[in-house]
Short mmCIF file of C-alpha atoms and ligand atoms in Angstrom, two decimals:
data_model
loop_
_atom_site.label_atom_id
_atom_site.label_comp_id
_atom_site.label_asym_id
_atom_site.label_seq_id
_atom_site.Cartn_x
_atom_site.Cartn_y
_atom_site.Cartn_z
CA MET A 1 0.00 0.00 0.00
CA SER A 2 2.74 2.37 0.94
CA ASN A 3 4.38 1.86 -2.38
CA SER A 4 1.13 2.66 -4.09
CA ILE A 5 0.91 6.06 -2.42
CA ILE A 6 4.35 6.85 -3.73
CA SER A 7 3.68 5.46 -7.17
CA THR A 8 0.38 7.32 -7.47
CA LEU A 9 2.10 10.49 -6.46
CA LYS A 10 4.81 9.81 -8.99
CA LYS A 11 2.20 9.70 -11.74
CA LYS A 12 0.84 13.08 -10.71
CA VAL A 13 4.04 15.00 -11.36
CA SER A 14 6.39 15.19 -14.29
CA LYS A 15 9.42 12.95 -14.37
CA LYS A 16 11.69 15.95 -14.14
CA THR A 17 9.94 17.24 -11.03
CA TRP A 18 10.12 13.81 -9.52
CA ASP A 19 13.81 13.43 -10.16
CA ASN A 20 14.58 16.88 -8.86
CA TRP A 21 12.43 17.05 -5.82
CA PHE A 22 11.29 13.63 -4.77
CA SER A 23 14.51 11.69 -5.05
CA THR A 24 14.89 11.51 -1.25
CA PHE A 25 11.16 11.45 -0.52
CA GLU A 26 10.09 8.30 1.35
CA LEU A 27 7.03 7.05 3.07
CA LYS A 28 7.87 6.52 6.72
CA GLU A 29 4.69 5.59 8.47
CA VAL A 30 0.96 5.32 7.94
CA GLU A 31 -0.74 6.05 11.25
CA GLU A 32 -4.38 6.37 12.18
CA GLU A 33 -4.45 10.13 11.96
CA LYS A 34 -1.60 10.96 9.73
CA VAL A 35 0.82 9.77 7.13
CA VAL A 36 4.47 10.54 7.68
CA PHE A 37 6.97 11.04 4.89
CA SER A 38 10.62 11.85 5.20
CA VAL A 39 12.96 13.86 3.07
CA ALA A 40 16.70 14.48 3.30
CA ASN A 41 16.69 18.22 3.14
CA LEU A 42 14.94 20.93 5.10
CA PHE A 43 14.54 23.24 2.21
CA ILE A 44 12.96 20.50 0.07
CA LYS A 45 10.68 19.70 2.95
CA ASP A 46 9.19 23.19 2.94
CA TRP A 47 9.08 23.27 -0.80
CA LEU A 48 7.24 19.96 -1.16
CA GLN A 49 4.80 20.95 1.50
CA THR A 50 3.81 24.17 -0.20
CA LYS A 51 4.18 23.20 -3.85
CA TYR A 52 3.08 19.57 -3.89
CA GLY A 53 0.95 19.37 -0.73
CA GLY A 54 -2.20 19.00 -2.84
CA ALA A 55 -0.82 16.17 -4.93
CA ILE A 56 0.41 14.36 -1.83
CA SER A 57 -2.99 14.70 -0.12
CA ASP A 58 -4.78 13.42 -3.20
CA SER A 59 -2.52 10.39 -3.45
CA ILE A 60 -3.17 9.51 0.18
CA ALA A 61 -6.94 9.90 -0.25
CA GLU A 62 -6.92 7.68 -3.34
CA HIS A 63 -5.26 4.85 -1.47
CA LEU A 64 -6.72 5.08 1.99
CA GLY A 65 -10.18 5.99 0.87
CA LYS A 66 -10.26 9.07 3.07
CA LYS A 67 -8.46 12.33 3.51
CA ILE A 68 -5.79 12.03 6.17
CA PRO A 69 -3.32 14.79 7.02
CA PHE A 70 0.29 14.16 6.30
CA GLU A 71 3.56 15.31 7.69
CA ILE A 72 6.95 15.50 6.07
CA ILE A 73 9.84 15.17 8.41
CA TYR A 74 13.40 15.97 7.70
CA LYS A 75 15.66 12.98 8.02
CA ASN A 76 19.30 13.74 7.79
CA LYS A 77 21.21 11.41 5.52
CA ALA A 78 18.10 9.54 4.59
CA MET A 79 19.64 8.54 1.31
CA PRO A 80 23.17 7.37 1.75
CA SER A 81 23.38 6.39 -1.91
CA GLU A 82 22.76 10.01 -2.90
CA ASP A 83 25.41 11.24 -0.56
CA SER A 84 28.14 8.93 -1.67
CA THR A 85 30.93 10.32 -3.72
CA GLY A 86 30.98 7.24 -5.90
CA PRO A 87 29.74 7.10 -9.47
CA GLN A 88 26.46 8.89 -9.98
CA THR A 89 23.45 7.60 -11.76
CA SER A 90 22.14 11.00 -12.66
CA GLY A 91 24.01 10.94 -15.97
CA SER A 92 23.65 14.26 -17.69
CA LEU A 93 23.79 16.15 -14.41
CA LEU A 94 27.44 15.30 -14.19
CA LYS A 95 28.30 17.14 -17.33
CA ARG A 96 26.94 20.46 -16.25
CA LYS A 97 29.04 23.61 -15.84
CA PRO A 98 32.69 22.82 -15.26
CA LEU A 99 34.29 24.62 -12.34
CA MET A 100 33.17 28.06 -11.44
CA ILE A 101 36.65 29.41 -11.19
CA SER A 102 36.52 31.84 -14.06
CA ASN A 103 35.70 34.85 -11.95
CA LEU A 104 38.80 34.78 -9.83
CA ASN A 105 40.81 37.96 -9.99
CA PRO A 106 44.30 36.93 -11.15
CA GLU A 107 45.77 39.70 -9.00
CA TYR A 108 44.37 38.26 -5.80
CA THR A 109 47.31 36.00 -5.05
CA PHE A 110 49.40 35.33 -1.96
CA GLY A 111 52.30 36.98 -3.75
CA ASN A 112 50.33 40.21 -4.02
CA PHE A 113 49.13 40.12 -0.44
CA VAL A 114 51.31 42.36 1.69
CA VAL A 115 51.74 40.96 5.17
CA GLY A 116 52.24 43.18 8.18
CA SER A 117 52.58 41.96 11.72
CA GLU A 118 48.85 42.43 12.30
CA ASN A 119 47.87 39.77 9.74
CA LYS A 120 50.89 37.51 9.72
CA ALA A 121 49.21 34.68 11.61
CA LEU A 122 46.16 34.85 9.39
CA TYR A 123 48.31 34.79 6.28
CA GLU A 124 50.16 31.73 7.47
CA VAL A 125 47.03 29.80 8.30
CA ALA A 126 45.57 30.73 4.91
CA LEU A 127 48.70 29.45 3.21
CA ASP A 128 48.52 26.29 5.30
CA VAL A 129 44.91 25.74 4.24
CA ALA A 130 45.98 25.99 0.62
CA GLN A 131 48.77 23.48 1.24
CA SER A 132 46.85 21.04 3.42
CA PRO A 133 43.15 21.28 2.61
CA GLY A 134 41.05 19.79 5.38
CA LYS A 135 43.48 20.64 8.15
CA TYR A 136 41.46 23.56 9.49
CA ASN A 137 37.89 22.91 8.56
CA PRO A 138 36.03 25.13 8.15
CA PHE A 139 38.34 28.10 7.92
CA PHE A 140 36.24 31.12 8.78
CA VAL A 141 37.63 34.63 8.26
CA TYR A 142 35.80 37.76 9.31
CA GLY A 143 36.47 41.49 9.33
CA GLY A 144 35.40 44.90 8.03
CA VAL A 145 35.02 46.17 4.51
CA GLY A 146 38.11 46.57 2.38
CA LEU A 147 40.48 44.70 4.66
CA GLY A 148 41.38 42.03 2.12
CA LYS A 149 38.99 39.14 2.79
CA THR A 150 38.11 38.53 -0.84
CA HIS A 151 41.74 38.87 -1.84
CA LEU A 152 42.77 36.29 0.71
CA LEU A 153 39.97 33.88 -0.18
CA GLN A 154 40.81 34.00 -3.86
CA ALA A 155 44.50 33.65 -3.06
CA ILE A 156 43.68 30.40 -1.26
CA ALA A 157 41.60 29.29 -4.25
CA GLN A 158 44.39 29.98 -6.75
CA GLU A 159 47.11 28.50 -4.58
CA THR A 160 45.11 25.32 -3.98
CA MET A 161 44.49 24.99 -7.69
CA SER A 162 48.17 25.19 -8.41
CA ASN A 163 49.10 22.85 -5.56
CA PHE A 164 46.45 20.29 -6.43
CA PRO A 165 45.51 20.51 -10.09
CA ASP A 166 43.13 17.59 -9.69
CA LYS A 167 41.07 19.14 -6.95
CA LYS A 168 37.95 20.98 -7.89
CA VAL A 169 37.98 24.40 -6.34
CA LEU A 170 34.78 26.36 -6.24
CA TYR A 171 34.75 30.03 -5.25
CA ILE A 172 31.44 31.79 -5.00
CA THR A 173 29.77 34.63 -3.15
CA SER A 174 26.79 33.70 -1.04
CA GLU A 175 24.70 35.90 -3.28
CA GLN A 176 25.63 33.79 -6.29
CA PHE A 177 24.85 30.70 -4.27
CA MET A 178 21.39 32.07 -3.60
CA ASN A 179 20.81 33.11 -7.21
CA ASP A 180 21.87 29.69 -8.44
CA MET A 181 19.51 28.09 -6.00
CA ILE A 182 16.57 30.27 -7.06
CA GLN A 183 17.33 29.62 -10.69
CA SER A 184 17.43 25.88 -10.13
CA ILE A 185 14.08 26.02 -8.36
CA LYS A 186 12.60 27.94 -11.27
CA GLU A 187 13.95 25.32 -13.62
CA ASN A 188 12.77 22.50 -11.41
CA ASN A 189 16.33 21.44 -11.06
CA ILE A 190 17.32 21.67 -7.44
CA GLN A 191 19.12 18.36 -7.63
CA LYS A 192 21.47 19.66 -10.25
CA PHE A 193 22.20 22.62 -8.05
CA ARG A 194 22.92 20.35 -5.12
CA ASP A 195 25.18 18.09 -7.10
CA HIS A 196 27.05 21.10 -8.31
CA TYR A 197 27.84 22.31 -4.83
CA ARG A 198 27.92 19.15 -2.84
CA LYS A 199 29.47 16.62 -5.12
CA LYS A 200 31.54 18.51 -7.57
CA SER A 201 33.72 20.56 -5.33
CA ASP A 202 36.61 19.42 -3.20
CA ILE A 203 37.16 22.89 -1.84
CA LEU A 204 34.30 25.32 -1.48
CA LEU A 205 35.00 28.98 -0.78
CA ILE A 206 32.03 31.15 0.10
CA ASP A 207 32.47 34.90 0.24
CA ASP A 208 30.31 37.37 2.18
CA ILE A 209 28.14 34.86 4.00
CA GLN A 210 26.48 37.75 5.86
CA PHE A 211 24.45 38.28 2.69
CA LEU A 212 22.29 35.36 3.77
CA ILE A 213 21.09 37.13 6.90
CA GLY A 214 17.30 36.97 6.88
CA LYS A 215 17.23 34.34 4.12
CA LYS A 216 16.32 31.25 6.08
CA GLY A 217 15.58 28.98 3.15
CA VAL A 218 18.99 29.58 1.59
CA GLN A 219 20.67 29.22 4.98
CA ASN A 220 19.11 25.78 5.34
CA GLU A 221 20.23 24.76 1.90
CA PHE A 222 23.70 25.99 2.69
CA PHE A 223 23.66 24.14 6.00
CA HIS A 224 23.13 20.86 4.19
CA SER A 225 25.76 21.57 1.58
CA PHE A 226 28.11 22.47 4.39
CA ASN A 227 27.42 19.28 6.29
CA GLU A 228 27.72 17.04 3.32
CA LEU A 229 31.02 18.54 2.24
CA HIS A 230 32.38 18.71 5.75
CA ASP A 231 31.43 15.11 6.50
CA SER A 232 33.30 13.92 3.48
CA GLY A 233 36.39 15.86 4.49
CA LYS A 234 36.09 18.59 1.87
CA GLN A 235 37.59 21.93 2.78
CA LEU A 236 35.22 24.84 3.41
CA ILE A 237 36.41 28.40 3.59
CA ILE A 238 33.96 31.09 4.53
CA CYS A 239 34.23 34.79 5.01
CA SER A 240 31.99 37.34 6.54
CA ASP A 241 31.99 40.97 7.56
CA ARG A 242 31.19 39.89 11.12
CA ASN A 243 31.83 37.22 13.69
CA PRO A 244 29.61 34.09 13.34
CA GLU A 245 27.98 35.04 16.65
CA GLU A 246 26.76 38.26 15.06
CA LEU A 247 25.15 36.63 12.04
CA GLU A 248 21.60 37.52 12.99
CA THR A 249 18.88 35.08 11.93
CA PHE A 250 21.42 32.32 11.31
CA HIS A 251 20.42 29.18 13.14
CA SER A 252 22.65 28.42 16.09
CA ARG A 253 23.52 25.03 14.62
CA LEU A 254 24.94 26.79 11.55
CA LYS A 255 26.82 29.32 13.65
CA SER A 256 28.34 26.56 15.71
CA ARG A 257 29.42 24.75 12.54
CA PHE A 258 31.24 27.93 11.53
CA GLN A 259 33.09 27.95 14.82
CA MET A 260 34.20 24.37 14.91
CA GLY A 261 37.25 24.77 12.70
CA MET A 262 39.58 27.74 12.58
CA LEU A 263 38.01 31.11 13.22
CA MET A 264 40.18 34.17 12.56
CA SER A 265 39.64 37.87 12.17
CA ILE A 266 41.39 40.07 9.64
CA GLN A 267 42.88 43.17 11.19
CA GLU A 268 43.09 46.68 9.87
CA PRO A 269 46.60 47.24 8.52
CA GLN A 270 48.75 49.75 10.39
CA PRO A 271 50.15 52.78 8.55
CA SER A 272 53.50 51.04 7.94
CA THR A 273 51.72 48.09 6.30
CA ARG A 274 49.49 50.49 4.37
CA PHE A 275 52.62 52.13 3.00
CA HIS A 276 53.75 48.83 1.47
CA ILE A 277 50.24 48.02 0.29
CA ALA A 278 50.05 51.42 -1.43
CA LYS A 279 53.30 50.69 -3.27
CA GLN A 280 52.08 47.24 -4.16
CA LEU A 281 48.69 48.46 -5.43
CA ALA A 282 50.45 50.96 -7.73
CA GLN A 283 52.90 48.29 -8.84
CA ARG A 284 49.95 46.19 -9.98
CA GLU A 285 49.14 49.05 -12.35
CA SER A 286 52.79 49.12 -13.46
CA VAL A 287 53.38 52.42 -11.69
CA SER A 288 56.09 53.03 -9.18
CA LEU A 289 54.83 55.23 -6.37
CA PRO A 290 57.43 57.60 -4.83
CA ASP A 291 57.96 56.86 -1.13
CA ASP A 292 56.70 60.25 0.02
CA VAL A 293 53.49 59.80 -1.94
CA ALA A 294 52.95 56.29 -0.59
CA LYS A 295 53.55 57.62 2.90
CA VAL A 296 51.12 60.50 2.67
CA LEU A 297 48.46 58.13 1.29
CA ALA A 298 49.10 55.55 4.01
CA ASP A 299 48.96 58.22 6.70
CA ASN A 300 45.77 59.81 5.50
CA ILE A 301 43.59 56.93 4.33
CA ASP A 302 42.32 54.55 6.99
CA GLY A 303 42.36 50.78 6.82
CA ASN A 304 39.76 50.48 4.07
CA LEU A 305 42.05 49.42 1.27
CA ARG A 306 39.42 49.96 -1.37
CA ARG A 307 39.69 53.66 -0.61
CA LEU A 308 43.45 53.48 -0.76
CA ARG A 309 43.22 51.76 -4.11
CA GLY A 310 40.67 54.33 -5.28
CA ALA A 311 43.04 57.18 -4.45
CA ILE A 312 45.92 55.49 -6.24
CA ILE A 313 43.86 54.88 -9.37
CA LYS A 314 42.76 58.50 -9.31
CA LEU A 315 46.38 59.60 -9.00
CA ILE A 316 47.44 57.45 -11.92
CA VAL A 317 44.57 58.59 -14.12
CA HIS A 318 45.12 62.23 -13.24
CA SER A 319 48.81 62.08 -13.94
CA SER A 320 48.33 60.41 -17.29
CA VAL A 321 45.53 62.72 -18.44
CA PHE A 322 47.35 65.88 -17.41
CA ARG A 323 50.79 64.49 -18.11
CA SER A 324 51.87 65.52 -14.64
CA GLN A 325 54.10 63.51 -12.38
CA ILE A 326 52.77 61.57 -9.47
CA ASP A 327 54.10 63.69 -6.67
CA LEU A 328 53.26 64.91 -3.21
CA SER A 329 51.40 67.91 -4.50
CA LEU A 330 49.12 65.86 -6.74
CA ALA A 331 48.62 63.30 -3.98
CA THR A 332 47.67 66.04 -1.53
CA GLN A 333 45.16 67.40 -3.96
CA ILE A 334 43.57 64.01 -4.54
CA LEU A 335 43.55 63.21 -0.86
CA GLN A 336 41.53 66.35 -0.23
CA SER A 337 38.68 64.86 -2.17
CA PHE A 338 38.93 61.62 -0.19
CA THR A 339 39.41 62.84 3.32
CA GLY A 340 38.67 66.55 3.40
CA SER A 341 41.93 67.34 5.16
CA VAL A 342 45.42 66.05 4.77
CA ASN A 343 48.27 65.70 7.20
CA VAL A 344 51.45 66.53 5.44
CA PRO A 345 54.73 67.46 7.11
CA VAL A 346 54.73 71.16 7.98
CA SER A 347 57.41 72.04 5.46
CA GLN A 348 55.25 70.47 2.78
CA ARG A 349 52.10 72.46 3.47
CA PRO A 350 50.70 73.79 0.21
CA ILE A 351 50.91 77.39 1.31
CA ASP A 352 54.60 77.02 2.11
CA GLN A 353 55.24 75.46 -1.25
CA ILE A 354 53.44 78.34 -2.94
CA TYR A 355 55.24 81.04 -0.93
CA SER A 356 58.62 79.61 -1.67
CA ALA A 357 57.87 79.20 -5.40
CA ILE A 358 56.52 82.75 -5.61
CA GLU A 359 59.57 84.10 -3.89
CA LYS A 360 61.78 82.36 -6.44
CA ILE A 361 59.82 83.55 -9.45
CA MET A 362 58.47 86.93 -8.40
CA LYS A 363 60.88 87.92 -5.64
CA VAL A 364 57.93 88.68 -3.39
CA THR A 365 58.24 87.33 0.16
CA ARG A 366 55.76 85.66 2.41
CA LYS A 367 55.89 88.64 4.73
CA GLU A 368 54.94 90.97 1.90
CA ILE A 369 52.10 88.73 0.77
CA GLU A 370 50.71 88.60 4.28
CA SER A 371 51.08 92.37 4.72
CA GLY A 372 48.44 94.92 3.75
CA SER A 373 50.56 96.29 0.88
CA ARG A 374 48.68 97.32 -2.27
CA SER A 375 51.76 97.36 -4.47
CA LYS A 376 50.94 95.78 -7.84
CA ASP A 377 53.37 92.81 -7.68
CA ILE A 378 52.44 92.00 -4.13
CA VAL A 379 48.73 92.07 -4.90
CA LEU A 380 49.31 89.73 -7.86
CA ALA A 381 51.43 87.37 -5.75
CA ARG A 382 48.69 87.33 -3.12
CA GLN A 383 46.03 86.61 -5.71
CA LEU A 384 48.09 83.80 -7.23
CA THR A 385 48.60 82.26 -3.79
CA MET A 386 44.88 82.20 -3.17
CA TYR A 387 44.08 80.90 -6.61
CA ILE A 388 46.57 78.03 -6.39
CA LEU A 389 45.36 77.11 -2.92
CA LYS A 390 41.83 76.95 -4.24
CA ASN A 391 42.21 75.40 -7.65
CA HIS A 392 45.29 73.31 -7.31
CA PHE A 393 45.08 72.22 -3.70
CA GLY A 394 41.31 72.24 -3.46
CA LYS A 395 41.17 74.43 -0.33
CA GLN A 396 37.94 76.02 0.78
CA VAL A 397 37.54 79.81 0.71
CA THR A 398 37.22 79.98 4.49
CA GLU A 399 40.40 78.02 4.92
CA ILE A 400 42.29 80.23 2.47
CA ALA A 401 41.05 83.36 4.25
CA ARG A 402 42.30 81.95 7.54
CA GLU A 403 45.66 80.81 6.20
CA THR A 404 46.43 84.08 4.44
CA GLY A 405 44.83 86.31 7.07
CA LYS A 406 42.60 88.02 4.49
CA GLN A 407 38.90 88.66 4.03
CA HIS A 408 36.56 86.12 2.53
CA SER A 409 35.55 88.55 -0.22
CA THR A 410 39.19 89.23 -1.08
CA VAL A 411 39.77 85.51 -1.59
CA ILE A 412 36.73 85.16 -3.86
CA HIS A 413 37.67 88.21 -5.89
CA SER A 414 41.31 87.09 -6.27
CA VAL A 415 40.41 83.58 -7.36
CA LYS A 416 38.01 84.93 -9.98
CA LYS A 417 40.50 87.42 -11.28
CA ILE A 418 43.35 84.93 -11.74
CA ASP A 419 40.97 82.31 -13.05
CA LYS A 420 40.07 84.60 -15.91
CA SER A 421 43.68 85.25 -16.87
CA VAL A 422 44.71 81.64 -16.57
CA MET A 423 41.66 80.34 -18.40
CA MET A 424 42.20 82.81 -21.22
CA GLY A 425 45.88 81.97 -21.25
CA LYS A 426 46.43 85.68 -20.80
CA GLY A 427 49.98 87.03 -20.97
CA ALA A 428 52.19 87.60 -17.98
CA THR A 429 49.89 86.23 -15.31
CA LYS A 430 49.55 82.91 -17.10
CA LEU A 431 53.32 82.68 -17.56
CA LEU A 432 53.90 83.45 -13.89
CA PHE A 433 51.33 80.87 -12.91
CA ASP A 434 52.96 78.19 -15.06
CA ASP A 435 56.39 78.93 -13.64
CA ILE A 436 55.15 78.83 -10.06
CA MET A 437 53.33 75.58 -10.67
CA GLY A 438 56.43 74.12 -12.30
CA ILE A 439 58.41 74.81 -9.14
CA ILE A 440 55.68 73.48 -6.85
CA SER A 441 55.49 70.22 -8.76
CA SER A 442 59.21 69.64 -8.94
CA SER A 443 59.91 70.65 -5.35
CA SER A 444 57.33 68.29 -3.93
CA ALA A 445 58.59 65.45 -6.10
CA ALA A 446 62.09 65.94 -4.73
CA VAL A 447 61.14 65.57 -1.07
P1 ADP B 1 37.22 42.88 1.46
O1 ADP B 1 36.80 41.66 0.70
O2 ADP B 1 37.66 42.58 2.85
O3 ADP B 1 36.18 43.96 1.45
P2 ADP B 1 39.15 43.12 -0.66
O4 ADP B 1 39.74 41.76 -0.63
O5 ADP B 1 38.15 43.41 -1.74
O6 ADP B 1 38.50 43.49 0.75
O7 ADP B 1 40.35 44.17 -0.72
C1 ADP B 1 40.21 45.49 -1.22
C2 ADP B 1 41.40 45.84 -2.09
O8 ADP B 1 42.57 45.90 -1.30
C3 ADP B 1 41.69 44.82 -3.16
O9 ADP B 1 42.13 45.50 -4.32
C4 ADP B 1 42.82 44.00 -2.59
O10 ADP B 1 43.66 43.44 -3.60
C5 ADP B 1 43.56 45.01 -1.77
N1 ADP B 1 44.21 44.41 -0.58
C6 ADP B 1 43.60 44.05 0.55
N2 ADP B 1 44.49 43.57 1.43
C7 ADP B 1 45.69 43.62 0.84
C8 ADP B 1 47.01 43.26 1.23
N3 ADP B 1 47.27 42.79 2.44
N4 ADP B 1 48.00 43.45 0.33
C9 ADP B 1 47.75 43.97 -0.87
N5 ADP B 1 46.53 44.33 -1.31
C10 ADP B 1 45.51 44.16 -0.47
MG1 MG B 2 34.99 41.13 -0.22
#
């Protein structure tokens, strides 16, 4: 009789649906008040209940002659044959997508990962994982944005691939995992999805697991993939922007799985490490960053290395578009737009650079510029100072007024006046401006 319930049900759905969803579905018990089925996956359990509840009820009624409620229970490892890593019977499923390794960034290698004292231990464990998969399982890395988690994860993926060419390495973000899962459900193909993750990877790397917060169904699916891989000794590497404890809505059993291997945090690099990272990031773009520029960037941009990289790219683009050198003055200017204020050594302050260049070119001293003199040269020197502070160093009017000890309105008027001459490429003023700028650029490069 029990077999008839199952076989009736089987006739009610398409073969594809059956293969995809009902492959672990079994009749457990027929009681007086209910019929109990079991299934090997929590997510499937919910899905069958909502999608095929009607068909299941009808099959029961046809065979028992009355409507009896049913229950589907989740039975872990109900189907050992499905879980085995031996030859599969699912034929075509095996030939699906090869490895999903194509979206690894070739620059995210161990060689390109600068190690400071703050992340030395982490780096070594990561390298160890890539040399001895399974040793620390799972390997869970967490830390803030832009600290290098994705870089490290992909470095492990690439290193493992080169150490063990036969191992199948699968790197994916948890968002991709979810999208794949949804897609497979749409296509009635959840089994294919499962095989892909559970049977076809020897090393599974999942990035940004925090994305699954609030997505219970996907968490459950992931839980089973995790267990199956872990039980068969496959290496799992997971990263997150927070500690497993702080993964809200994650079931405690999943959180505790995350903690049972090696749990490590990634630390914000100190300025000295950031200095080397800055040089390295530029090197990746085939640009050699002068030490003073790398230092000012490292000192002014916090640990978020995406911002550091952003500033370096901006520097490189700016210097190639305007054919200017990458120097302290350009770096200071770009940093302004990133941080609002920049700490540069006192002797390198923009205003000092301008005063000393003006003195060389125009023979007007700082003292004269800061005086109330209305002499023509001095007024021009003053106006040029203000203009360069504003347009070249990106200073605010208020700041310029404070630094030069002049009125707000004077600053605005001066900037406008010089702007006109420079924009129109007008005579002497433009020539003076170019000469002053030439000195500013070369003097800051020489520091
Ligand atoms: P996360 O995933 O933690 O947000 P990423 O791995 O995306 O951070 O890193 C941001 C950028 O910083 C990437 O370009 C990466 O290559 C670079 N980066 C991070 N850490 C290092 C490091 N230690 N050495 C060199 N580059 C690094
Ligand atoms: Mg990342």
